[in-house]
mmCIF file of C-alpha atoms in Angstrom:
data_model
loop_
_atom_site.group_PDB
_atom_site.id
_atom_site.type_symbol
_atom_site.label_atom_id
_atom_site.label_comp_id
_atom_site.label_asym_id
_atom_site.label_seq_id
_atom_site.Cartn_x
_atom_site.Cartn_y
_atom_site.Cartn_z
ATOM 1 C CA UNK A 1 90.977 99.622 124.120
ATOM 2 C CA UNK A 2 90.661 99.913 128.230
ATOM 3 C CA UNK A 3 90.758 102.940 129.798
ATOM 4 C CA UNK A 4 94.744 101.667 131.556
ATOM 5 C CA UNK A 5 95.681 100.853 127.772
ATOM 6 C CA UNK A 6 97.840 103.146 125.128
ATOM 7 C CA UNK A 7 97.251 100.579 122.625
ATOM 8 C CA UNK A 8 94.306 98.690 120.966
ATOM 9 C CA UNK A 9 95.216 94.922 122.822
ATOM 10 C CA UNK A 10 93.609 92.537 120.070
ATOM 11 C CA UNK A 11 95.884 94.837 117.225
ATOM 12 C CA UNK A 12 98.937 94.627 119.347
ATOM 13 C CA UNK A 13 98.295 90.897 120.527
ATOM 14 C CA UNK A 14 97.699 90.375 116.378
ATOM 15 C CA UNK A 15 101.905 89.896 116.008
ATOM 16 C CA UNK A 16 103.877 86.907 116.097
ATOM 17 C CA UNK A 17 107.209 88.588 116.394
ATOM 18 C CA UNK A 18 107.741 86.754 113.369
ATOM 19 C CA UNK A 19 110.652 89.062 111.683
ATOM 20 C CA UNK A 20 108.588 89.594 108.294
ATOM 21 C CA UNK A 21 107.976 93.026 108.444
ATOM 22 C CA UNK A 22 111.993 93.691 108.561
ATOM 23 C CA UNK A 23 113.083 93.744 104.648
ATOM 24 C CA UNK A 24 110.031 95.909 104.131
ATOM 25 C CA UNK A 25 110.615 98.746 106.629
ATOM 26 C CA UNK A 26 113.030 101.964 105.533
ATOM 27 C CA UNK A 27 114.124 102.925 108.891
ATOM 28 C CA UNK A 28 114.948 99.657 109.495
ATOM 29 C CA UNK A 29 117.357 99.249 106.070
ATOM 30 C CA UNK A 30 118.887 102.727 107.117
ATOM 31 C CA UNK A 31 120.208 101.859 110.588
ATOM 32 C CA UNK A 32 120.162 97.754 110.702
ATOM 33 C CA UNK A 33 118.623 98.235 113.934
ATOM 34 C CA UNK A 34 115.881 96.123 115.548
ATOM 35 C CA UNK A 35 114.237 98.742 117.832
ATOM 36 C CA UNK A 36 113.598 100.704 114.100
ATOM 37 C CA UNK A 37 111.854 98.060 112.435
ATOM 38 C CA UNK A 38 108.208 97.305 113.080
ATOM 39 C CA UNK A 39 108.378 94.575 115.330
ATOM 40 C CA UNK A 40 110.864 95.795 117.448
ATOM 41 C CA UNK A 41 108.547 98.968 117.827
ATOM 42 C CA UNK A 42 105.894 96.271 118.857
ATOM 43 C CA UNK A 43 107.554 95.251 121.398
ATOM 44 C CA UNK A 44 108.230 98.834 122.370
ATOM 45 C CA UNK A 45 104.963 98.999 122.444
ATOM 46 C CA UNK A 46 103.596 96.384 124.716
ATOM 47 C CA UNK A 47 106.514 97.264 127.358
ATOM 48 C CA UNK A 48 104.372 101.166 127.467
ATOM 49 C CA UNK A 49 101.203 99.139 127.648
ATOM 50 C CA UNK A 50 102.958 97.197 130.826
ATOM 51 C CA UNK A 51 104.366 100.059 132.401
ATOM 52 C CA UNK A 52 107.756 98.576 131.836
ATOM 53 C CA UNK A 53 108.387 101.193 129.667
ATOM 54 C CA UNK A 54 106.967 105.103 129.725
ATOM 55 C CA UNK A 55 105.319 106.608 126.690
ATOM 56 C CA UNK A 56 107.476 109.864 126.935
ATOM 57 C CA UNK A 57 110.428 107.882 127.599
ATOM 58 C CA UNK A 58 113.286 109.426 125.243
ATOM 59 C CA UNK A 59 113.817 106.169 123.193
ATOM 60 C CA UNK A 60 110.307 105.845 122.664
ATOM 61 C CA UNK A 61 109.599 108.972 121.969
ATOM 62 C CA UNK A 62 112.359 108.729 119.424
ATOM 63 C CA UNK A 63 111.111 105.434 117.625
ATOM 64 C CA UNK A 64 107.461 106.704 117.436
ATOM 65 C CA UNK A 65 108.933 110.227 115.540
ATOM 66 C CA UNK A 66 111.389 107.855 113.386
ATOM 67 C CA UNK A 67 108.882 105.665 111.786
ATOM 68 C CA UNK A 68 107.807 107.145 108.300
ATOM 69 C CA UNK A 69 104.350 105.703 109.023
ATOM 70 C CA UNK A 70 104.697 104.050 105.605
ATOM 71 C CA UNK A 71 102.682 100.529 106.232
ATOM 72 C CA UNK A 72 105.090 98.443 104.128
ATOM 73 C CA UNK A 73 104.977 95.758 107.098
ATOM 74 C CA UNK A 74 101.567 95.315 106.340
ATOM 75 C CA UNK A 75 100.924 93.437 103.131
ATOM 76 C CA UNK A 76 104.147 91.331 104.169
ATOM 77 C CA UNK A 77 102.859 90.507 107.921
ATOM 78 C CA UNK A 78 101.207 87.071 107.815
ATOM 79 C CA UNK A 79 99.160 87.503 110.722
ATOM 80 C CA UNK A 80 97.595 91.085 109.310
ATOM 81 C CA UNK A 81 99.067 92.932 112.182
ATOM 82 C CA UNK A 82 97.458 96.691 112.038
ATOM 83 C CA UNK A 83 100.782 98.824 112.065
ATOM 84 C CA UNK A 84 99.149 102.106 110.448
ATOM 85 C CA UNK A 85 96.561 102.004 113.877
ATOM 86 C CA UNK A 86 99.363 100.981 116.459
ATOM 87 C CA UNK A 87 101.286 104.240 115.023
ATOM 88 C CA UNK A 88 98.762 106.408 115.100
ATOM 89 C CA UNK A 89 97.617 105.211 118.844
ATOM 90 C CA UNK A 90 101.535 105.871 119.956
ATOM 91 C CA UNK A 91 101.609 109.544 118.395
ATOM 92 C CA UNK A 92 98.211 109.983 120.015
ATOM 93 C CA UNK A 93 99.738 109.339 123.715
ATOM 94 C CA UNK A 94 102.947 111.144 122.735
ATOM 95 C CA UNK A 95 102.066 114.181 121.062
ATOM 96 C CA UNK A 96 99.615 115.567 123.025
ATOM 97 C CA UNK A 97 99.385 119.302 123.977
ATOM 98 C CA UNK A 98 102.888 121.469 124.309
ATOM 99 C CA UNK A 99 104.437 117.911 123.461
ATOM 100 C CA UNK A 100 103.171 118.337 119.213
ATOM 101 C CA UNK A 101 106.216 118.699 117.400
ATOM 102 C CA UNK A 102 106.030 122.813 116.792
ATOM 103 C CA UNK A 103 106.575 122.071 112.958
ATOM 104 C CA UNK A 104 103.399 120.384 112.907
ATOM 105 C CA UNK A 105 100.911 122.799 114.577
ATOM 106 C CA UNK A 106 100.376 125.279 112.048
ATOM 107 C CA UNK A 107 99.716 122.834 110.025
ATOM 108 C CA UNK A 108 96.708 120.977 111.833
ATOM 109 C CA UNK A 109 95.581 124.416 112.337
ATOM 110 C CA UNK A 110 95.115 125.049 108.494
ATOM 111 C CA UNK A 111 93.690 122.046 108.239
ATOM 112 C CA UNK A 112 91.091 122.770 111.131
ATOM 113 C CA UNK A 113 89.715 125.736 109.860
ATOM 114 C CA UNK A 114 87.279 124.747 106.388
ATOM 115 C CA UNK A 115 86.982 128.582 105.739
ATOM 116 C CA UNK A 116 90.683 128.860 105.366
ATOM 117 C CA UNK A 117 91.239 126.033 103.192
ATOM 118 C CA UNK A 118 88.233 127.252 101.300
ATOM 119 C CA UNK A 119 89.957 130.639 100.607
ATOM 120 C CA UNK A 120 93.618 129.145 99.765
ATOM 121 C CA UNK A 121 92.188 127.326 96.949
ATOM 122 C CA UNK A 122 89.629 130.142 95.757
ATOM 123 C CA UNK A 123 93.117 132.141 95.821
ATOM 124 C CA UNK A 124 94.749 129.391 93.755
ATOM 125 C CA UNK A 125 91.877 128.752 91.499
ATOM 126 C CA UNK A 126 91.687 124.762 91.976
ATOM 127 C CA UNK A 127 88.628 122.568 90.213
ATOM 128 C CA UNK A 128 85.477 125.042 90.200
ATOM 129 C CA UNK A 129 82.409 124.119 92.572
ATOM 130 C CA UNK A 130 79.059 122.296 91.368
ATOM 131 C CA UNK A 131 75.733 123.582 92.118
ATOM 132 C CA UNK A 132 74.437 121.134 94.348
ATOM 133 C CA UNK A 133 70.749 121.056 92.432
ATOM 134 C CA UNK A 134 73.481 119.181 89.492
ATOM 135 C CA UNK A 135 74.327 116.885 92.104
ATOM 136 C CA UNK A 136 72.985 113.490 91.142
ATOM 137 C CA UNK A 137 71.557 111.318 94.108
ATOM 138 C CA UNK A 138 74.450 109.081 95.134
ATOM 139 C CA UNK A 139 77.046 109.965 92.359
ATOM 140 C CA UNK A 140 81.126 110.458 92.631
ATOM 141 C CA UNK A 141 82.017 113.189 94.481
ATOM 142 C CA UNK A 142 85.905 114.490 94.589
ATOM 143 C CA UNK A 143 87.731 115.269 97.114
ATOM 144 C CA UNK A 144 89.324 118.515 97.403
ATOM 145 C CA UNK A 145 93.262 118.002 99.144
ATOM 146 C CA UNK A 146 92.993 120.636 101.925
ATOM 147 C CA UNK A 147 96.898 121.485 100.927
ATOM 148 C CA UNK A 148 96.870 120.010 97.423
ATOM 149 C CA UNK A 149 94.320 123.211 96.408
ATOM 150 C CA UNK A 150 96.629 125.303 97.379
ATOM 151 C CA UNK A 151 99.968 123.828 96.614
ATOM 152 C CA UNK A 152 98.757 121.365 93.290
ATOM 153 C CA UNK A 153 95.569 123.277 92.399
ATOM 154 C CA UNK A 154 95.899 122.060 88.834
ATOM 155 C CA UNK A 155 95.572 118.382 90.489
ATOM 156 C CA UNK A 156 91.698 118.825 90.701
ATOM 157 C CA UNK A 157 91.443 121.071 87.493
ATOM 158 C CA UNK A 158 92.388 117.957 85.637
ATOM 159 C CA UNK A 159 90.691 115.318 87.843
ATOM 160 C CA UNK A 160 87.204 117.543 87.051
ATOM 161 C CA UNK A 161 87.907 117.711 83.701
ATOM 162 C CA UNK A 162 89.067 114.095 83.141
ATOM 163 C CA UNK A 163 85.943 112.631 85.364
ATOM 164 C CA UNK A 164 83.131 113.283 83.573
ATOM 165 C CA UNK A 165 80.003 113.715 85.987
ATOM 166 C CA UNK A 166 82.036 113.831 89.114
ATOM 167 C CA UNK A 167 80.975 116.787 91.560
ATOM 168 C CA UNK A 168 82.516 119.092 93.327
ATOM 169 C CA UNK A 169 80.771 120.532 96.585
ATOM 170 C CA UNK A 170 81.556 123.619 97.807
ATOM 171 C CA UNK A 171 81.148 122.662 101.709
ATOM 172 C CA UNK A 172 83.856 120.260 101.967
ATOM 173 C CA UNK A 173 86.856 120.214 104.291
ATOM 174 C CA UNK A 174 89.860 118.286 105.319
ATOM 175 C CA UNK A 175 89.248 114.431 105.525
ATOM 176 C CA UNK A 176 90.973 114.597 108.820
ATOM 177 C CA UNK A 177 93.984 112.211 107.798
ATOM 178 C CA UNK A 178 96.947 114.866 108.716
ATOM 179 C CA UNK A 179 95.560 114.768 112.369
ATOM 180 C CA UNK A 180 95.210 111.239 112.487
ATOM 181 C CA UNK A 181 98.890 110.690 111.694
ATOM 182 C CA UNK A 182 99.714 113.624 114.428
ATOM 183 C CA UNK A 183 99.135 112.403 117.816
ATOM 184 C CA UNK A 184 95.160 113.410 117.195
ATOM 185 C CA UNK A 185 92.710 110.148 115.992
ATOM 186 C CA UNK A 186 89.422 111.947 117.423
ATOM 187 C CA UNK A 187 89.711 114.678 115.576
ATOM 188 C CA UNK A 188 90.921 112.644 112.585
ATOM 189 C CA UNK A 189 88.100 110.374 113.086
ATOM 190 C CA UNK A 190 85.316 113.614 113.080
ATOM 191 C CA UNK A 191 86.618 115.259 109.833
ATOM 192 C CA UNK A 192 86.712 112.366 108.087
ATOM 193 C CA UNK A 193 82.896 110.981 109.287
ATOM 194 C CA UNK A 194 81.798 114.542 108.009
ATOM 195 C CA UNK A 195 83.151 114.043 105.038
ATOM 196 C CA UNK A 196 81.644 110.597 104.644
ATOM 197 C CA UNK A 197 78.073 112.136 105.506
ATOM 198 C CA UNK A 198 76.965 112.724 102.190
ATOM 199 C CA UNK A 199 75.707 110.123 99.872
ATOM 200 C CA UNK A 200 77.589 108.356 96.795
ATOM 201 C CA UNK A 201 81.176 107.617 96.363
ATOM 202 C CA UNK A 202 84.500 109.668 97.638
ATOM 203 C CA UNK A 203 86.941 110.116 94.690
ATOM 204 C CA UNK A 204 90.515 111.398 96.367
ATOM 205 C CA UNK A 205 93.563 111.973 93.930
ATOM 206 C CA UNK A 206 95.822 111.953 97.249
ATOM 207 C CA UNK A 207 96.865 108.394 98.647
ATOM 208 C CA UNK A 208 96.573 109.790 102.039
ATOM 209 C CA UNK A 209 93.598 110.802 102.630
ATOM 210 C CA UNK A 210 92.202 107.944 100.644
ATOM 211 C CA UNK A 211 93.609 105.654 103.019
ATOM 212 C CA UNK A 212 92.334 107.438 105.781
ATOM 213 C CA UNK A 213 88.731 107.650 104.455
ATOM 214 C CA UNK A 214 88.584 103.744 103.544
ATOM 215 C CA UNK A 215 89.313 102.958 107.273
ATOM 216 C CA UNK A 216 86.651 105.640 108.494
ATOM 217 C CA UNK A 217 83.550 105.748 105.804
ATOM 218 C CA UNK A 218 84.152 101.625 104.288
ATOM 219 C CA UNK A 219 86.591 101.114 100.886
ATOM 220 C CA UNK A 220 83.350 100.633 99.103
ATOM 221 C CA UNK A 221 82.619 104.296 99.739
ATOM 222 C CA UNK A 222 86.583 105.322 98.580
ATOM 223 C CA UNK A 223 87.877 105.237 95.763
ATOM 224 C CA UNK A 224 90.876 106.631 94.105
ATOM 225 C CA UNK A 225 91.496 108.537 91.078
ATOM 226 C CA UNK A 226 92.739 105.640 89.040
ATOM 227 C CA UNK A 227 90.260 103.861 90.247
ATOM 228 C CA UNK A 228 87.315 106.290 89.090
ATOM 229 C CA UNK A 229 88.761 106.733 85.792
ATOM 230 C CA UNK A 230 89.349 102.965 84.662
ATOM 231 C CA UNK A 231 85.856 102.613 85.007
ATOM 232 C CA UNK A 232 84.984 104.879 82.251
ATOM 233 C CA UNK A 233 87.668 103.790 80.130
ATOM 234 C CA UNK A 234 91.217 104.058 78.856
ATOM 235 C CA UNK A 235 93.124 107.300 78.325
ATOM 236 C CA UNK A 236 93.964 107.928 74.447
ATOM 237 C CA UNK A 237 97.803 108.033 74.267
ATOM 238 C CA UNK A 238 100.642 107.915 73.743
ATOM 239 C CA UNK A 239 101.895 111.286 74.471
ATOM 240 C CA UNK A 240 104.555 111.901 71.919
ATOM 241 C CA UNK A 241 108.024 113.342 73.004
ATOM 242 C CA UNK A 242 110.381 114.659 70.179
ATOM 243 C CA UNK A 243 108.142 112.141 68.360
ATOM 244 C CA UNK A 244 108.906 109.196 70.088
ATOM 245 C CA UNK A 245 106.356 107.946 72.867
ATOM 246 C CA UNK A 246 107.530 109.459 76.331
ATOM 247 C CA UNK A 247 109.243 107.863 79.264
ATOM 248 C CA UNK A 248 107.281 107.665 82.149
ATOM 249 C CA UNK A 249 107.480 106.114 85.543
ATOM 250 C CA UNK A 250 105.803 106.073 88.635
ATOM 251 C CA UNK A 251 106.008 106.399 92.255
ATOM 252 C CA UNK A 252 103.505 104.827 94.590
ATOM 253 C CA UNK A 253 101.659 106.387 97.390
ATOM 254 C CA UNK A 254 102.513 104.129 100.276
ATOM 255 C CA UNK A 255 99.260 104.500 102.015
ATOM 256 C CA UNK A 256 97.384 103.989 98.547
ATOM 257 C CA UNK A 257 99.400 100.755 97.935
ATOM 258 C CA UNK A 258 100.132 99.381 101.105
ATOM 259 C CA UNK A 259 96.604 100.739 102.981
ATOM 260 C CA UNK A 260 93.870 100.519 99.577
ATOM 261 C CA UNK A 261 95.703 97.879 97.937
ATOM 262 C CA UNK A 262 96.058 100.163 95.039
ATOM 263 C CA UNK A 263 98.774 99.805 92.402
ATOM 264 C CA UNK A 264 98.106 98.336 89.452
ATOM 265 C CA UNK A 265 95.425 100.453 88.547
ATOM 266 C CA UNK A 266 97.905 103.492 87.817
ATOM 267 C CA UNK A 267 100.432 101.356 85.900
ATOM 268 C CA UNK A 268 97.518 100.034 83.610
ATOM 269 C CA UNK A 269 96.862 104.157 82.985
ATOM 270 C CA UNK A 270 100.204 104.663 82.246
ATOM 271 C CA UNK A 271 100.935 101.767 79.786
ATOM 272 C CA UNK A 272 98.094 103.440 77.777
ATOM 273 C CA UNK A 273 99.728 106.982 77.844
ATOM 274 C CA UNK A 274 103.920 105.854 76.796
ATOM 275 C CA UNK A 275 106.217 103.931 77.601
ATOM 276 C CA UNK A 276 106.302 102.781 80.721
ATOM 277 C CA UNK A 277 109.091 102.145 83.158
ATOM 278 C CA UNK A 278 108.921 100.561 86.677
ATOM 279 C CA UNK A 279 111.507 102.622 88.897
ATOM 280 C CA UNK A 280 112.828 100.292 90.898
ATOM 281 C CA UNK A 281 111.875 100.873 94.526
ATOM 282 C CA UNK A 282 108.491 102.134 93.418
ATOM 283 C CA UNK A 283 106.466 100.847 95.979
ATOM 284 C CA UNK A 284 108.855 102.083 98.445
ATOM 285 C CA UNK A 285 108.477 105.542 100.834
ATOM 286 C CA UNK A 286 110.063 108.886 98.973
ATOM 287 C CA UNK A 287 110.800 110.316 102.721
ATOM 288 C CA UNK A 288 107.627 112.625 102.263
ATOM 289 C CA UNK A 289 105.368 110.307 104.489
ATOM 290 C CA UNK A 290 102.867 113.381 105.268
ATOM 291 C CA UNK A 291 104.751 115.865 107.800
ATOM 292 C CA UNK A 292 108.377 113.461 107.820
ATOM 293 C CA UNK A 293 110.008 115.811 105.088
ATOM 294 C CA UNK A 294 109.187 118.740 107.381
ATOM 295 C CA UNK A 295 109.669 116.509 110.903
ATOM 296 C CA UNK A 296 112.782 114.683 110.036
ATOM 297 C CA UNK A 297 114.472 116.080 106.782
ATOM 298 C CA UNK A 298 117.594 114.776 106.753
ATOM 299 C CA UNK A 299 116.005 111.233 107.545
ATOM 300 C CA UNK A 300 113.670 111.615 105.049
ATOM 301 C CA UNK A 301 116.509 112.650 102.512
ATOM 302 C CA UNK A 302 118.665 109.177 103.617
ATOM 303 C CA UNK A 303 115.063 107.288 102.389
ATOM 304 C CA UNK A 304 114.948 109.148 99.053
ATOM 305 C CA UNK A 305 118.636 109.230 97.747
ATOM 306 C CA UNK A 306 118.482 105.903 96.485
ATOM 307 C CA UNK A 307 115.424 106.599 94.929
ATOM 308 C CA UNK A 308 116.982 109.396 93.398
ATOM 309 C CA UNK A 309 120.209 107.204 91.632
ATOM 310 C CA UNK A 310 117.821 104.835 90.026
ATOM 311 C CA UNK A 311 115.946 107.756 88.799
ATOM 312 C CA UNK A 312 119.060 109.524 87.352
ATOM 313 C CA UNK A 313 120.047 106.399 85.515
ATOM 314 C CA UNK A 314 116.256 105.692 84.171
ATOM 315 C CA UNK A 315 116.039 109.377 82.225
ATOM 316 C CA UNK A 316 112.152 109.675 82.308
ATOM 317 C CA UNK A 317 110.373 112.548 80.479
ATOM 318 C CA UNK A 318 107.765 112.244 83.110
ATOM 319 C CA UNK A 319 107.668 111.332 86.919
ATOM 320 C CA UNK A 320 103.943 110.546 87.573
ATOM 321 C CA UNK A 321 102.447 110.567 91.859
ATOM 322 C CA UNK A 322 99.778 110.092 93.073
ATOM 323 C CA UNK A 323 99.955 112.106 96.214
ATOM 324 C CA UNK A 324 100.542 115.951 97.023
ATOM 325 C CA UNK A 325 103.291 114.724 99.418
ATOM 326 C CA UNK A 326 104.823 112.623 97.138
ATOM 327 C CA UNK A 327 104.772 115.188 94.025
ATOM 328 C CA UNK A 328 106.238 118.192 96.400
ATOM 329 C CA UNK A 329 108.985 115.906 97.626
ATOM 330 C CA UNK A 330 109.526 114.779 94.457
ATOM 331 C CA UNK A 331 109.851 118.132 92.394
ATOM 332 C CA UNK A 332 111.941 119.647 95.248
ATOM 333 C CA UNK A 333 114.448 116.420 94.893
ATOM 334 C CA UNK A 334 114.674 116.733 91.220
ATOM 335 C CA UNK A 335 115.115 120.664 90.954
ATOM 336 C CA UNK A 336 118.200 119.549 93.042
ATOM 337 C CA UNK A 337 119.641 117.041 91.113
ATOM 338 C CA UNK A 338 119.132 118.685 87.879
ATOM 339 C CA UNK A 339 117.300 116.458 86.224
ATOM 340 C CA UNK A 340 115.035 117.225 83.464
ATOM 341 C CA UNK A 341 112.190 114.443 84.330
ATOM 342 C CA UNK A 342 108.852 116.473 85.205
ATOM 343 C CA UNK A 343 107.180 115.326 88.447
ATOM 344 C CA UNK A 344 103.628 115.481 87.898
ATOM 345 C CA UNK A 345 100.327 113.766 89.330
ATOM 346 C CA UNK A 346 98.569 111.472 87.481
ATOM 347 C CA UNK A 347 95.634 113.194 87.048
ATOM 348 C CA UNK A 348 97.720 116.152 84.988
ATOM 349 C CA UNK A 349 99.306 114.112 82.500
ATOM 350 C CA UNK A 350 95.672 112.040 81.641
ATOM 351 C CA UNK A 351 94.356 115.902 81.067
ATOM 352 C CA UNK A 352 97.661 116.994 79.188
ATOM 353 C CA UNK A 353 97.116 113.835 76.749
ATOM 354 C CA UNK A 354 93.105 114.501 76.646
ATOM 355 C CA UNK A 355 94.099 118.545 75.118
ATOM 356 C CA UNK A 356 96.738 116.746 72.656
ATOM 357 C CA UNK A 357 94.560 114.543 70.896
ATOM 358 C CA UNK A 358 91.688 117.601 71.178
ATOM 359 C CA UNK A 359 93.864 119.091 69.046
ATOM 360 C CA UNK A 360 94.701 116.884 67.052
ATOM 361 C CA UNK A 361 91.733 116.113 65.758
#
């Protein structure tokens, strides 16, 4: 990138205006409209990086706030056009300064500060801390959510206890994604490389910030939860609802599938613990898409109510994520539609079946 350019010119030379990426964006099947699907935002793009076009310009402004930053146009695009890094170089010239969305800057102010993170999930009692002389040169080391411990804190309880060997440092802090997706890469960039300072592997049980590490520290140094735990083996199952093996189905973290390729690894999990049902529209965005549900509600509502039909009609005992967004999204949506499905992360229900054959035995 030149000093004159907004953009990354090899990433936003990479498209061929071909008209994949259409079918797979949301904002795109919401409005119909070209300048809210990925390639017309391209092209939004490259009239900024000509000048034809100002960054702060109301319509940009305005496409660059209504993308859900959901990389479906990526594993669709023949010619591997970055998206995820185009967005994130857009939000970085927009929201600079007084021009961060106010709903976002407490927010990237939590995340900031280690010693505040630290003490919401000491409050909240999430997975206890390792010694470090336990640590084993090189082994798995998880990933504390900065807002999972304190919203999910049972999240890492039953990663810990479901990973045997994995540690859990106490000096860890946020892996920088939120402020990568909010107009701030640098500092993005520095969390994460501090993270990614420490030898051995990076378990993460959010989607997110897995995504977000791969790109920074190498995939070979990321892995995700599902990921971690298929290699020591399948969960015992199934767990048993009113005797009958429960219904369970699972949403996708977009960044997890569409960044890490991951989604088959879950599914394989979850055949082992019930019966398992694909929702349709799985693999597509809930609305949470980081700070979207708090940005853009009622867009991010529009994205989820289909979502929410299909998962009236499917009647699942369990709703399995596998990202803090996702799951508080999720639980709000089905406290309002009354449904009696439990949204919980994936990690949780491996530990719930783990206790019930402990005591069965």
């Amino acid at each position: 990138m030149t000093a004159e350019s907004t953009f990354d010119p090899k990433a936003l030379g990479t498209c061929i205006s071909c008209g994949f990426c259409l079918p797979a964006c949301p904002t795109y099947k919401l409005t119909g409209d070209e300048a809210s699907s990925p390639r017309g935002r391209i092209a939004l793009m490259r009239a900024i990086d000509d000048g034809t076009v100002d960054v702060f310009d109301a319509a940009a402004r305005e496409q660059g706030s209504f993308c859900l930053g959901c990389r479906a146009c990526e594993p669709v695009c023949p010619a591997g056009v970055p998206y995820g890094q185009l967005l994130e170089e857009l939000r970085d010239a927009q929201w600079k300064g007084r021009r961060l969305p106010l709903r976002v800057r407490p927010l990237l102010l939590v995340a900031a500060r280690t010693r505040l993170i630290r003490l919401l999930g000491r409050v909240r009692r999430h997975a206890r801390f390792t010694a470090p002389d336990t640590a084993p040169e090189g082994g798995d080391t998880l990933m504390l959510g900065c807002f999972e411990r304190a919203l999910f804190p049972g999240v890492s309880k039953a990663a810990a206890s479901t990973l045997p060997g994995v540690q859990v440092p106490r000096d860890q802090g946020c892996c920088g994604a939120l402020h990568a997706h909010n107009g701030d890469m640098a500092r993005g960039e520095q969390l994460a490389r501090e993270l990614a300072d420490r030898p051995g592997r990076i378990v993460s049980t959010a989607g997110g910030c897995s995504a977000h590490l791969a790109v920074v520290a190498g995939r070979s140094r990321v892995v995700d939860y599902s990921e971690a735990l298929l290699e020591r083996g399948l969960p015992s199952g199934p767990i048993l609802v009113d005797g009958r093996p429960a219904r369970i189905g699972l949403q996708d973290s977009c960044h997890l599938r569409n960044g890490m390729g991951v989604s088959a690894e879950p599914r394989e999990l979850l055949e082992a613990l019930g019966n398992y049902i694909e929702i349709p529209g799985a693999g597509d965005c809930c609305g949470a898409a980081g700070t979207y549900a708090v940005l853009r509600r009622r867009d991010s509502r529009r994205v989820l109510a289909e979502k929410m039909a299909a998962l009236t009609e499917l009647e699942l005992d369990y709703l399995v994520v596998v990202n803090p967004g996702c799951q508080r999204q999720l639980i709000t949506a089905v406290r309002r539609a009354h449904l009696y499905t439990r949204v919980v992360h994936l990690s949780e229900l491996v530990a719930m079946a783990q206790a019930r054959q402990a005591t069965d035995e």
